[in-house]
Amino acid sequence: METEKRNQIETEVLSNPRNQQEEVQALQDTLYVLGGKWKLPIINSICNGNKRFRDIERSIPGITTRMLSKELKEMTANQLIKRTVTDETPVIVEYTSTEYCRSFGDIILEMIRWGKNHRQRLKGTAD
C-alpha cells in the first residue's frame, strides 16, 4: 500500500517527462520557506499551543530573542503564521498558524517519523 500511495503522489507531482529544473526550483522554494534551524521548531511550538512571544521562546531551547523575532517576521511574510495585536492595555501580541501552514502538517509528521526511525536505526548500529 505504501508503494501504491507513493506512486500516486509521484504521478500527481512530477511531470512526464520529468523536468529536473522545475523539481529543483520547487525544492529550493520549499527549503527557503521552511529551511533553517528554527522555522520548524517555531511552527511546532505554535501548533502545540504557544501563542505569545515569550512562550514560544521558552519552548525552544537555544533560540535567541533576536532570532525568534527575525524568524517570526519572515514566517508572517510567507503567510505561515498570523500575528494578531489586541488594542488592550497591556497590548497583547499572539501568533497562530495559518491554514496555509497547516497544509504541510502531513509533511512535518512524516519528518518526525523519519527522524525517530533514523535515531533508532543509528542506535541499533552503534551497539
Tab-separated table of N, CA and C in Angstrom, residues 18-102:
chain	number	residue	atom	x	y	z
A	18	ARG	N	10.007	14.016	-16.898
A	18	ARG	CA	10.461	14.730	-15.710
A	18	ARG	C	11.204	16.005	-16.105
A	19	ASN	N	10.987	17.065	-15.330
A	19	ASN	CA	11.643	18.348	-15.550
A	19	ASN	C	12.485	18.633	-14.303
A	20	GLN	N	13.760	18.254	-14.378
A	20	GLN	CA	14.627	18.372	-13.212
A	20	GLN	C	14.755	19.813	-12.741
A	21	GLN	N	14.831	20.760	-13.658
A	21	GLN	CA	14.966	22.163	-13.273
A	21	GLN	C	13.748	22.620	-12.464
A	22	GLU	N	12.562	22.236	-12.904
A	22	GLU	CA	11.333	22.581	-12.186
A	22	GLU	C	11.306	21.930	-10.796
A	23	GLU	N	11.738	20.680	-10.707
A	23	GLU	CA	11.764	19.958	-9.432
A	23	GLU	C	12.744	20.602	-8.461
A	24	VAL	N	13.921	20.962	-8.954
A	24	VAL	CA	14.930	21.605	-8.105
A	24	VAL	C	14.413	22.951	-7.621
A	25	GLN	N	13.766	23.723	-8.501
A	25	GLN	CA	13.209	25.022	-8.106
A	25	GLN	C	12.160	24.852	-7.016
A	26	ALA	N	11.300	23.841	-7.160
A	26	ALA	CA	10.270	23.585	-6.145
A	26	ALA	C	10.903	23.208	-4.811
A	27	LEU	N	11.940	22.382	-4.841
A	27	LEU	CA	12.647	22.012	-3.607
A	27	LEU	C	13.303	23.240	-2.971
A	28	GLN	N	13.916	24.086	-3.802
A	28	GLN	CA	14.554	25.295	-3.284
A	28	GLN	C	13.530	26.244	-2.664
A	29	ASP	N	12.375	26.372	-3.302
A	29	ASP	CA	11.313	27.219	-2.749
A	29	ASP	C	10.866	26.703	-1.384
A	30	THR	N	10.679	25.396	-1.279
A	30	THR	CA	10.258	24.789	-0.017
A	30	THR	C	11.308	25.008	1.065
A	31	LEU	N	12.567	24.768	0.716
A	31	LEU	CA	13.638	24.949	1.705
A	31	LEU	C	13.788	26.413	2.103
A	32	TYR	N	13.536	27.320	1.183
A	32	TYR	CA	13.611	28.743	1.507
A	32	TYR	C	12.573	29.099	2.568
A	33	VAL	N	11.363	28.588	2.400
A	33	VAL	CA	10.277	28.927	3.323
A	33	VAL	C	10.394	28.166	4.643
A	34	LEU	N	10.803	26.902	4.594
A	34	LEU	CA	10.819	26.064	5.793
A	34	LEU	C	12.208	25.777	6.339
A	35	GLY	N	13.232	26.114	5.563
A	35	GLY	CA	14.584	25.728	5.921
A	35	GLY	C	15.154	26.507	7.089
A	36	GLY	N	16.303	26.074	7.504
A	36	GLY	CA	16.974	26.708	8.621
A	36	GLY	C	16.745	25.928	9.908
A	37	LYS	N	17.410	26.362	10.906
A	37	LYS	CA	17.405	25.657	12.189
A	37	LYS	C	16.131	25.880	12.988
A	38	TRP	N	15.452	26.999	12.781
A	38	TRP	CA	14.414	27.403	13.729
A	38	TRP	C	12.976	27.350	13.228
A	39	LYS	N	12.739	27.386	11.935
A	39	LYS	CA	11.361	27.525	11.451
A	39	LYS	C	10.461	26.360	11.862
A	40	LEU	N	10.909	25.147	11.669
A	40	LEU	CA	10.064	24.011	12.044
A	40	LEU	C	9.847	23.926	13.556
A	41	PRO	N	10.866	24.148	14.390
A	41	PRO	CA	10.585	24.178	15.827
A	41	PRO	C	9.605	25.283	16.222
A	42	ILE	N	9.658	26.434	15.544
A	42	ILE	CA	8.708	27.516	15.838
A	42	ILE	C	7.300	27.082	15.457
A	43	ILE	N	7.146	26.513	14.286
A	43	ILE	CA	5.828	26.025	13.861
A	43	ILE	C	5.312	24.983	14.845
A	44	ASN	N	6.178	24.067	15.232
A	44	ASN	CA	5.790	23.026	16.189
A	44	ASN	C	5.344	23.653	17.511
A	45	SER	N	6.065	24.649	17.981
A	45	SER	CA	5.720	25.321	19.231
A	45	SER	C	4.352	25.988	19.134
A	46	ILE	N	4.121	26.706	18.046
A	46	ILE	CA	2.839	27.385	17.860
A	46	ILE	C	1.706	26.365	17.754
A	47	CYS	N	1.940	25.288	17.028
A	47	CYS	CA	0.910	24.248	16.883
A	47	CYS	C	0.659	23.496	18.186
A	48	ASN	N	1.602	23.572	19.114
A	48	ASN	CA	1.422	22.963	20.433
A	48	ASN	C	0.778	23.923	21.422
A	49	GLY	N	0.316	25.069	20.947
A	49	GLY	CA	-0.459	25.969	21.786
A	49	GLY	C	0.259	27.197	22.303
A	50	ASN	N	1.527	27.344	22.000
A	50	ASN	CA	2.256	28.544	22.422
A	50	ASN	C	1.952	29.672	21.449
A	51	LYS	N	1.334	30.738	21.956
A	51	LYS	CA	0.915	31.838	21.084
A	51	LYS	C	1.656	33.131	21.351
A	52	ARG	N	2.131	33.307	22.554
A	52	ARG	CA	2.817	34.544	22.919
A	52	ARG	C	4.311	34.392	22.669
A	53	PHE	N	4.975	35.507	22.367
A	53	PHE	CA	6.396	35.503	22.026
A	53	PHE	C	7.233	34.780	23.078
A	54	ARG	N	7.068	35.141	24.344
A	54	ARG	CA	7.884	34.550	25.413
A	54	ARG	C	7.614	33.060	25.585
A	55	ASP	N	6.364	32.648	25.387
A	55	ASP	CA	6.043	31.221	25.483
A	55	ASP	C	6.727	30.436	24.374
A	56	ILE	N	6.707	30.993	23.171
A	56	ILE	CA	7.385	30.344	22.044
A	56	ILE	C	8.880	30.276	22.327
A	57	GLU	N	9.438	31.388	22.783
A	57	GLU	CA	10.873	31.458	23.064
A	57	GLU	C	11.281	30.433	24.122
A	58	ARG	N	10.509	30.320	25.191
A	58	ARG	CA	10.829	29.375	26.275
A	58	ARG	C	10.725	27.925	25.829
A	59	SER	N	9.876	27.664	24.838
A	59	SER	CA	9.660	26.281	24.412
A	59	SER	C	10.732	25.762	23.450
A	60	ILE	N	11.612	26.663	22.985
A	60	ILE	CA	12.637	26.271	22.009
A	60	ILE	C	14.022	26.524	22.605
A	61	PRO	N	14.660	25.494	23.134
A	61	PRO	CA	15.983	25.677	23.732
A	61	PRO	C	17.000	26.221	22.736
A	62	GLY	N	17.726	27.238	23.151
A	62	GLY	CA	18.821	27.768	22.352
A	62	GLY	C	18.470	28.908	21.420
A	63	ILE	N	17.191	29.177	21.201
A	63	ILE	CA	16.843	30.271	20.281
A	63	ILE	C	16.992	31.599	21.015
A	64	THR	N	17.526	32.592	20.323
A	64	THR	CA	17.681	33.913	20.922
A	64	THR	C	16.447	34.759	20.611
A	65	THR	N	16.258	35.792	21.398
A	65	THR	CA	15.142	36.711	21.185
A	65	THR	C	15.231	37.326	19.799
A	66	ARG	N	16.412	37.742	19.423
A	66	ARG	CA	16.612	38.366	18.117
A	66	ARG	C	16.278	37.408	16.971
A	67	MET	N	16.733	36.154	17.089
A	67	MET	CA	16.475	35.168	16.039
A	67	MET	C	14.993	34.831	15.958
A	68	LEU	N	14.331	34.677	17.100
A	68	LEU	CA	12.898	34.385	17.086
A	68	LEU	C	12.132	35.527	16.425
A	69	SER	N	12.483	36.744	16.756
A	69	SER	CA	11.827	37.906	16.159
A	69	SER	C	12.005	37.914	14.646
A	70	LYS	N	13.214	37.675	14.195
A	70	LYS	CA	13.518	37.645	12.753
A	70	LYS	C	12.723	36.545	12.055
A	71	GLU	N	12.724	35.358	12.629
A	71	GLU	CA	12.032	34.224	12.014
A	71	GLU	C	10.516	34.446	11.980
A	72	LEU	N	9.956	34.996	13.055
A	72	LEU	CA	8.515	35.263	13.087
A	72	LEU	C	8.122	36.265	12.000
A	73	LYS	N	8.968	37.278	11.780
A	73	LYS	CA	8.691	38.254	10.718
A	73	LYS	C	8.711	37.583	9.345
A	74	GLU	N	9.714	36.741	9.091
A	74	GLU	CA	9.806	36.030	7.810
A	74	GLU	C	8.622	35.097	7.614
A	75	MET	N	8.253	34.394	8.675
A	75	MET	CA	7.157	33.440	8.576
A	75	MET	C	5.816	34.155	8.372
A	76	THR	N	5.678	35.326	8.953
A	76	THR	CA	4.474	36.127	8.727
A	76	THR	C	4.438	36.600	7.272
A	77	ALA	N	5.575	37.043	6.749
A	77	ALA	CA	5.653	37.486	5.357
A	77	ALA	C	5.349	36.344	4.388
A	78	ASN	N	5.708	35.122	4.760
A	78	ASN	CA	5.446	33.955	3.915
A	78	ASN	C	4.083	33.321	4.199
A	79	GLN	N	3.278	34.001	5.003
A	79	GLN	CA	1.898	33.606	5.304
A	79	GLN	C	1.781	32.263	6.028
A	80	LEU	N	2.827	31.900	6.774
A	80	LEU	CA	2.783	30.668	7.558
A	80	LEU	C	2.129	30.888	8.915
A	81	ILE	N	2.318	32.081	9.454
A	81	ILE	CA	1.713	32.412	10.745
A	81	ILE	C	1.037	33.763	10.646
A	82	LYS	N	0.116	33.971	11.561
A	82	LYS	CA	-0.609	35.235	11.617
A	82	LYS	C	-0.267	35.914	12.934
A	83	ARG	N	0.049	37.183	12.859
A	83	ARG	CA	0.359	37.996	14.038
A	83	ARG	C	-0.861	38.847	14.343
A	84	THR	N	-1.384	38.699	15.562
A	84	THR	CA	-2.576	39.444	15.970
A	84	THR	C	-2.225	40.316	17.162
A	85	VAL	N	-2.529	41.609	17.049
A	85	VAL	CA	-2.263	42.568	18.129
A	85	VAL	C	-3.612	43.060	18.646
A	86	THR	N	-3.811	42.955	19.967
A	86	THR	CA	-5.061	43.447	20.557
A	86	THR	C	-4.871	44.876	21.048
A	87	ASP	N	-5.925	45.636	20.998
A	87	ASP	CA	-5.887	47.039	21.425
A	87	ASP	C	-6.234	47.182	22.899
A	88	GLU	N	-5.716	46.295	23.694
A	88	GLU	CA	-5.954	46.362	25.136
A	88	GLU	C	-4.730	46.942	25.814
A	89	THR	N	-4.886	47.211	27.089
A	89	THR	CA	-3.736	47.612	27.880
A	89	THR	C	-3.521	46.547	28.930
A	90	PRO	N	-2.419	45.857	28.940
A	90	PRO	CA	-1.291	45.985	28.001
A	90	PRO	C	-1.633	45.362	26.646
A	91	VAL	N	-0.906	45.797	25.639
A	91	VAL	CA	-1.085	45.264	24.293
A	91	VAL	C	-0.678	43.785	24.307
A	92	ILE	N	-1.488	42.956	23.685
A	92	ILE	CA	-1.199	41.526	23.613
A	92	ILE	C	-0.934	41.160	22.155
A	93	VAL	N	0.194	40.502	21.918
A	93	VAL	CA	0.549	40.034	20.582
A	93	VAL	C	0.527	38.516	20.610
A	94	GLU	N	-0.215	37.921	19.688
A	94	GLU	CA	-0.282	36.463	19.605
A	94	GLU	C	0.018	36.005	18.187
A	95	TYR	N	0.610	34.821	18.106
A	95	TYR	CA	0.948	34.204	16.823
A	95	TYR	C	0.172	32.904	16.697
A	96	THR	N	-0.423	32.691	15.536
A	96	THR	CA	-1.138	31.449	15.264
A	96	THR	C	-0.754	30.943	13.884
A	97	SER	N	-0.868	29.644	13.709
A	97	SER	CA	-0.573	29.071	12.398
A	97	SER	C	-1.741	29.345	11.463
A	98	THR	N	-1.431	29.532	10.203
A	98	THR	CA	-2.463	29.768	9.197
A	98	THR	C	-2.877	28.428	8.586
A	99	GLU	N	-3.961	28.443	7.868
A	99	GLU	CA	-4.398	27.241	7.145
A	99	GLU	C	-3.306	26.813	6.165
A	100	TYR	N	-2.658	27.801	5.560
A	100	TYR	CA	-1.554	27.530	4.627
A	100	TYR	C	-0.432	26.771	5.344
A	101	CYS	N	-0.108	27.174	6.544
A	101	CYS	CA	0.912	26.494	7.344
A	101	CYS	C	0.469	25.069	7.655
A	102	ARG	N	-0.768	24.913	8.048
A	102	ARG	CA	-1.277	23.581	8.405
A	102	ARG	C	-1.347	22.658	7.196
